[in-house]
Short mmCIF file of C-alpha atoms in Angstrom, two decimals:
data_model
loop_
_atom_site.label_atom_id
_atom_site.label_comp_id
_atom_site.label_asym_id
_atom_site.label_seq_id
_atom_site.Cartn_x
_atom_site.Cartn_y
_atom_site.Cartn_z
CA UNK A 28 27.23 -9.80 -14.83
CA UNK A 29 28.84 -8.78 -18.42
CA UNK A 30 27.34 -7.13 -21.09
CA UNK A 31 27.03 -10.17 -23.36
CA UNK A 32 24.96 -11.95 -20.53
CA UNK A 33 22.34 -9.22 -20.03
CA UNK A 34 21.76 -9.21 -23.54
CA UNK A 35 20.71 -12.50 -23.55
CA UNK A 36 18.63 -12.06 -20.81
CA UNK A 37 15.16 -11.07 -22.79
CA UNK A 38 12.62 -11.52 -21.24
CA UNK A 39 10.49 -11.13 -17.95
CA UNK A 40 10.46 -14.71 -17.43
CA UNK A 41 14.53 -14.80 -18.55
CA UNK A 42 14.92 -12.31 -15.84
CA UNK A 43 13.29 -14.30 -13.16
CA UNK A 44 14.64 -17.58 -13.92
CA UNK A 45 18.43 -15.77 -13.82
CA UNK A 46 17.68 -14.12 -10.80
CA UNK A 47 16.32 -17.23 -8.49
CA UNK A 48 19.37 -19.10 -9.99
CA UNK A 49 21.55 -16.29 -9.09
CA UNK A 50 20.23 -16.39 -5.24
CA UNK A 51 20.56 -19.90 -5.05
CA UNK A 52 24.45 -19.75 -5.82
CA UNK A 53 24.99 -17.01 -3.16
CA UNK A 54 23.07 -19.39 -0.56
CA UNK A 55 20.49 -16.55 0.10
CA UNK A 56 18.35 -16.91 3.08
CA UNK A 57 14.38 -16.98 2.37
CA UNK A 58 11.75 -15.95 5.31
CA UNK A 59 10.50 -12.67 4.68
CA UNK A 60 7.81 -12.76 2.60
CA UNK A 61 8.76 -15.84 0.72
CA UNK A 62 10.47 -19.27 1.41
CA UNK A 63 12.20 -20.17 -1.87
CA UNK A 64 14.21 -18.09 -4.37
CA UNK A 65 11.90 -18.33 -7.27
CA UNK A 66 8.98 -16.38 -5.60
CA UNK A 67 11.81 -14.30 -4.47
CA UNK A 68 12.66 -13.49 -8.03
CA UNK A 69 9.29 -12.67 -9.03
CA UNK A 70 8.58 -10.20 -5.98
CA UNK A 71 11.76 -8.13 -7.14
CA UNK A 72 11.46 -8.30 -10.76
CA UNK A 73 7.82 -7.55 -11.00
CA UNK A 74 8.07 -4.96 -8.73
CA UNK A 75 11.15 -3.00 -10.36
CA UNK A 76 8.88 -3.30 -13.65
CA UNK A 77 5.62 -1.53 -11.62
CA UNK A 78 3.61 -4.49 -12.35
CA UNK A 79 1.20 -6.71 -10.14
CA UNK A 80 3.33 -9.85 -9.12
CA UNK A 81 -0.16 -11.99 -10.16
CA UNK A 82 0.10 -10.92 -13.92
CA UNK A 83 3.55 -12.79 -13.62
CA UNK A 84 2.32 -15.59 -16.03
CA UNK A 85 0.18 -13.36 -18.73
CA UNK A 86 3.47 -10.99 -18.95
CA UNK A 87 6.37 -13.50 -18.82
CA UNK A 88 7.14 -13.29 -22.20
CA UNK A 89 7.32 -9.82 -22.75
CA UNK A 90 10.60 -8.10 -23.61
CA UNK A 91 12.64 -5.84 -21.56
CA UNK A 92 13.71 -2.09 -22.34
CA UNK A 93 17.61 -1.89 -21.63
CA UNK A 94 16.81 0.52 -19.34
CA UNK A 95 14.98 -1.97 -17.47
CA UNK A 96 17.40 -4.41 -17.32
CA UNK A 97 19.75 -2.06 -15.82
CA UNK A 98 17.36 -1.25 -13.09
CA UNK A 99 17.09 -5.18 -12.29
CA UNK A 100 20.11 -5.66 -12.31
CA UNK A 101 20.74 -3.21 -9.33
CA UNK A 102 18.04 -4.64 -7.87
CA UNK A 103 19.20 -7.98 -7.98
CA UNK A 104 22.58 -7.39 -7.16
CA UNK A 105 21.82 -5.49 -3.63
CA UNK A 106 19.57 -8.53 -2.61
CA UNK A 107 23.10 -10.66 -2.63
CA UNK A 108 26.02 -8.45 -2.13
CA UNK A 109 24.05 -6.57 0.90
CA UNK A 110 21.78 -9.83 1.52
CA UNK A 111 18.69 -7.39 2.46
CA UNK A 112 15.37 -8.87 2.37
CA UNK A 113 13.26 -8.39 -0.65
CA UNK A 114 10.33 -6.43 1.00
CA UNK A 115 12.98 -3.91 2.31
CA UNK A 116 14.04 -3.45 -1.26
CA UNK A 117 10.57 -3.06 -2.32
CA UNK A 118 9.24 -1.39 0.73
CA UNK A 119 6.50 -4.18 0.08
CA UNK A 120 5.07 -6.93 2.18
CA UNK A 121 2.04 -9.10 1.99
CA UNK A 122 -0.20 -10.06 4.95
CA UNK A 123 -3.26 -11.75 5.25
CA UNK A 124 -3.74 -11.08 1.92
CA UNK A 125 -3.30 -7.67 2.24
CA UNK A 126 -0.07 -5.01 1.31
CA UNK A 127 1.91 -3.19 3.70
CA UNK A 128 4.39 -0.47 3.24
CA UNK A 129 7.48 -1.99 5.10
CA UNK A 130 11.61 -0.66 6.05
CA UNK A 131 14.15 -1.36 8.00
CA UNK A 132 12.28 0.78 11.18
CA UNK A 133 10.08 -2.70 11.49
CA UNK A 134 10.00 -6.12 11.22
CA UNK A 135 8.60 -8.00 7.66
CA UNK A 136 5.28 -9.44 8.51
CA UNK A 137 5.39 -13.30 8.31
CA UNK A 138 3.57 -14.09 10.79
CA UNK A 139 1.14 -17.46 11.05
CA UNK A 140 -1.48 -15.09 13.16
CA UNK A 141 -2.60 -14.38 9.41
CA UNK A 142 -4.47 -17.59 9.09
CA UNK A 143 -5.94 -17.14 12.74
CA UNK A 144 -7.59 -13.77 11.15
CA UNK A 145 -8.47 -15.18 8.41
CA UNK A 146 -10.34 -17.82 10.41
CA UNK A 147 -11.61 -14.96 12.46
CA UNK A 148 -10.03 -16.77 15.60
CA UNK A 149 -12.31 -19.74 15.54
CA UNK A 150 -12.78 -21.86 17.78
CA UNK A 151 -11.39 -19.28 20.42
CA UNK A 152 -13.51 -16.49 19.77
CA UNK A 153 -16.82 -16.83 19.43
CA UNK A 154 -18.14 -13.34 18.87
CA UNK A 155 -16.93 -10.28 17.12
CA UNK A 156 -15.05 -8.54 19.67
CA UNK A 157 -15.91 -5.06 20.23
CA UNK A 158 -12.12 -3.99 21.26
CA UNK A 159 -8.76 -5.61 19.91
CA UNK A 160 -5.37 -4.93 20.99
CA UNK A 161 -2.77 -5.39 18.50
CA UNK A 162 0.38 -5.51 21.45
CA UNK A 163 3.77 -4.82 19.63
CA UNK A 164 2.08 -3.85 16.48
CA UNK A 165 4.97 -3.06 14.07
CA UNK A 166 4.33 -2.15 10.96
CA UNK A 167 0.38 -2.40 11.75
CA UNK A 168 -0.31 -5.43 9.89
CA UNK A 169 -1.97 -7.81 12.42
CA UNK A 170 -3.90 -4.36 13.64
CA UNK A 171 -5.10 -3.54 10.13
CA UNK A 172 -5.93 -7.34 9.04
CA UNK A 173 -7.96 -7.45 12.22
CA UNK A 174 -9.84 -4.44 11.49
CA UNK A 175 -10.95 -5.78 8.00
CA UNK A 176 -11.72 -8.89 9.47
CA UNK A 177 -13.64 -7.10 12.66
CA UNK A 178 -15.20 -3.99 10.74
CA UNK A 179 -16.95 -2.66 14.07
CA UNK A 180 -14.38 -3.10 16.27
CA UNK A 181 -12.06 -0.45 17.72
CA UNK A 182 -8.63 -1.86 17.23
CA UNK A 183 -5.68 -0.52 19.56
CA UNK A 184 -2.19 -0.62 17.64
CA UNK A 185 0.23 -0.96 20.75
CA UNK A 186 4.25 -0.28 20.28
CA UNK A 187 7.15 1.08 21.92
CA UNK A 188 9.05 2.43 19.17
CA UNK A 189 7.95 5.14 17.49
CA UNK A 190 9.65 4.36 14.49
CA UNK A 191 7.29 1.32 14.29
CA UNK A 192 4.60 3.41 14.94
CA UNK A 193 5.70 6.06 12.25
CA UNK A 194 5.30 2.89 9.69
CA UNK A 195 1.97 1.84 11.01
CA UNK A 196 0.71 5.15 10.78
CA UNK A 197 1.62 5.06 6.97
CA UNK A 198 -0.21 1.51 6.64
CA UNK A 199 -3.11 2.86 8.76
CA UNK A 200 -3.67 5.53 6.12
CA UNK A 201 -2.72 3.65 2.94
CA UNK A 202 -5.78 1.02 4.29
CA UNK A 203 -8.02 4.13 4.99
CA UNK A 204 -8.43 3.15 9.01
CA UNK A 205 -7.57 6.11 10.74
CA UNK A 206 -11.15 6.45 12.54
CA UNK A 207 -11.04 2.26 13.47
CA UNK A 208 -7.22 1.73 14.11
CA UNK A 209 -5.34 3.67 16.55
CA UNK A 210 -1.73 3.53 17.12
CA UNK A 211 -0.64 4.31 21.00
CA UNK A 212 3.12 4.48 21.77
CA UNK A 213 3.42 2.65 25.00
CA UNK A 214 5.66 -0.14 26.90
CA UNK A 215 3.43 -2.73 26.66
CA UNK A 216 0.19 -1.46 28.84
CA UNK A 217 1.71 1.29 30.41
CA UNK A 218 -0.18 3.91 28.30
CA UNK A 219 -3.56 1.94 28.35
CA UNK A 220 -3.43 0.76 32.16
CA UNK A 221 -7.16 1.33 32.30
CA UNK A 222 -8.12 0.06 29.01
CA UNK A 223 -9.98 -3.91 28.66
CA UNK A 224 -10.54 -5.36 25.55
CA UNK A 225 -12.05 -8.47 23.92
CA UNK A 226 -9.34 -9.73 22.43
CA UNK A 227 -5.43 -9.26 22.68
CA UNK A 228 -3.12 -10.51 19.95
CA UNK A 229 0.53 -10.16 20.37
CA UNK A 230 3.82 -10.86 18.33
CA UNK A 231 6.51 -9.47 20.81
CA UNK A 232 10.51 -10.06 20.19
CA UNK A 233 10.61 -13.73 21.43
CA UNK A 234 14.17 -15.13 19.72
CA UNK A 235 16.16 -16.74 22.54
CA UNK A 236 19.80 -15.09 22.55
CA UNK A 237 21.08 -18.34 21.15
CA UNK A 238 19.34 -18.15 17.81
CA UNK A 239 19.88 -14.36 18.06
CA UNK A 240 23.57 -14.87 17.60
CA UNK A 241 23.19 -17.57 14.65
CA UNK A 242 20.76 -15.37 12.79
CA UNK A 243 21.38 -15.40 9.22
CA UNK A 244 22.85 -12.39 7.69
CA UNK A 245 19.01 -11.05 6.14
CA UNK A 246 18.05 -10.47 9.72
CA UNK A 247 20.37 -7.97 10.62
CA UNK A 248 18.48 -5.39 8.40
CA UNK A 249 15.39 -5.60 10.94
CA UNK A 250 15.38 -3.75 14.06
CA UNK A 251 17.19 -5.81 16.86
CA UNK A 252 14.72 -4.72 19.76
CA UNK A 253 11.83 -6.40 17.53
CA UNK A 254 13.75 -9.82 18.05
CA UNK A 255 15.33 -10.69 20.72
CA UNK A 256 13.95 -10.79 24.24
CA UNK A 257 16.39 -12.26 27.12
CA UNK A 258 18.26 -15.32 27.12
CA UNK A 259 15.32 -17.48 26.65
CA UNK A 260 13.24 -15.25 24.64
CA UNK A 261 10.82 -14.69 27.09
CA UNK A 262 11.41 -11.42 28.92
CA UNK A 263 8.60 -9.58 27.29
CA UNK A 264 6.25 -12.65 27.08
CA UNK A 265 6.36 -12.80 30.83
CA UNK A 266 5.54 -9.37 31.22
CA UNK A 267 2.11 -9.76 28.74
CA UNK A 268 1.28 -13.04 30.42
CA UNK A 269 1.72 -11.21 34.09
CA UNK A 270 -0.04 -8.14 33.01
CA UNK A 271 -2.81 -9.43 30.33
CA UNK A 272 -5.79 -10.52 32.63
CA UNK A 273 -5.99 -6.91 33.93
CA UNK A 274 -6.68 -5.82 30.30
CA UNK A 275 -9.38 -8.54 29.41
CA UNK A 276 -13.06 -8.28 29.55
CA UNK A 277 -14.70 -11.28 31.45
CA UNK A 278 -14.75 -13.63 27.73
CA UNK A 279 -11.81 -11.90 26.60
CA UNK A 280 -9.08 -14.13 24.74
CA UNK A 281 -5.19 -13.52 24.57
CA UNK A 282 -3.38 -15.26 21.77
CA UNK A 283 0.55 -14.99 21.97
CA UNK A 284 3.23 -15.81 19.00
CA UNK A 285 6.51 -17.18 20.77
CA UNK A 286 7.82 -19.09 17.51
CA UNK A 287 10.57 -21.62 18.61
CA UNK A 288 10.62 -20.13 21.93
CA UNK A 289 7.64 -22.22 22.51
CA UNK A 290 9.99 -25.03 24.16
CA UNK A 291 11.03 -22.24 26.47
CA UNK A 292 7.24 -21.35 27.35
CA UNK A 293 6.30 -25.16 28.43
CA UNK A 294 9.51 -25.40 30.49
CA UNK A 295 9.32 -22.16 32.60
CA UNK A 296 5.63 -22.75 33.32
CA UNK A 297 4.72 -26.39 33.44
CA UNK A 298 1.59 -25.98 35.34
CA UNK A 299 -0.45 -24.08 32.62
CA UNK A 300 -2.44 -25.74 30.09
CA UNK A 301 -1.49 -23.31 27.42
CA UNK A 302 -3.27 -24.25 23.99
CA UNK A 303 -0.79 -24.45 21.13
CA UNK A 304 -2.32 -23.74 17.47
CA UNK A 305 -2.11 -25.86 14.75
CA UNK A 306 -1.82 -24.17 11.75
CA UNK A 307 -3.19 -25.72 8.43
CA UNK A 308 -0.46 -23.24 6.29
CA UNK A 309 2.60 -23.74 8.29
CA UNK A 310 4.01 -21.80 11.61
CA UNK A 311 4.23 -22.98 14.71
CA UNK A 312 4.25 -21.32 18.60
CA UNK A 313 1.22 -19.52 18.89
CA UNK A 314 -0.61 -20.01 22.00
CA UNK A 315 -4.30 -18.93 23.52
CA UNK A 316 -5.20 -18.42 26.84
CA UNK A 317 -8.61 -17.09 28.33
CA UNK A 318 -9.01 -14.47 30.89
CA UNK A 319 -10.18 -17.30 33.40
CA UNK A 320 -6.66 -19.41 32.34
CA UNK A 321 -4.94 -15.96 32.84
CA UNK A 322 -6.45 -15.35 36.03
CA UNK A 323 -6.28 -18.51 37.38
CA UNK A 324 -2.29 -18.62 37.31
CA UNK A 325 -1.89 -14.72 38.04
CA UNK A 326 0.27 -15.95 40.74
CA UNK A 327 2.42 -17.87 38.85
CA UNK A 328 3.10 -15.30 36.12
CA UNK A 329 3.78 -12.73 38.45
CA UNK A 330 6.42 -14.61 40.14
CA UNK A 331 7.96 -15.48 37.13
CA UNK A 332 8.52 -12.09 35.36
CA UNK A 333 12.29 -10.89 34.73
CA UNK A 334 12.73 -7.60 35.36
CA UNK A 335 14.27 -6.18 31.96
#
């Protein structure tokens, strides 16, 4: 940007409009907290100015200092040139109405499971669970949101990645939930072999090999182990299906996200009556199975595990 152009951008709204236009011209990908250039621009501009996003309308006519313009320009250039998701640039993401710290050690929270949490998993969960497991917790966003929704529940946040658990710990402490949400390093159920839960929620890696190879550049900044899971994206999901029943109480429920790999799940398990959740706010590829259903098809689940 030339100095003459920068000098013409006077207000917060000017910078948001110009940034959004530049993002569109650069053909950036949006999907890590926003789905369009305008919202992405608001997030970045307000973050640089240390202002809540919600104050945009009230503050959009405020004029900026030269030093603020310099900071904004540096941030916008990084978003365009390096194609880094905005959430990593700001170290902030929103999930289920809550704010979380994120960096490149974890995926950016974006699961439609947030809508289920808002609804207390109705109608799939009848009464408040006493114990909840967030398997493949990443940033801890699902575990923490569940803790807010079920304040009397004990919540275990499990992940194989120590790096991810370090980020989850930041968020657990940030939300003051150290007594309720417990981070645990484990390869799926290995370290919690004797534990049982009323609700298991999991957003495991599920991107198939074809999709991994064609993901937009923004995804290359996310941890690879959080995305791909074998040829059809189901290597880890198969293990979860084979092991989950042993870790659910009699009335327990498994909620699992597989995204675009829903088609692969249906092809791999045509005999199993997966209940696919319909979302009002967008999203797909989340199934629900009860403990009884998992038990009924246990032999099938065991047979179709792929060794990692």
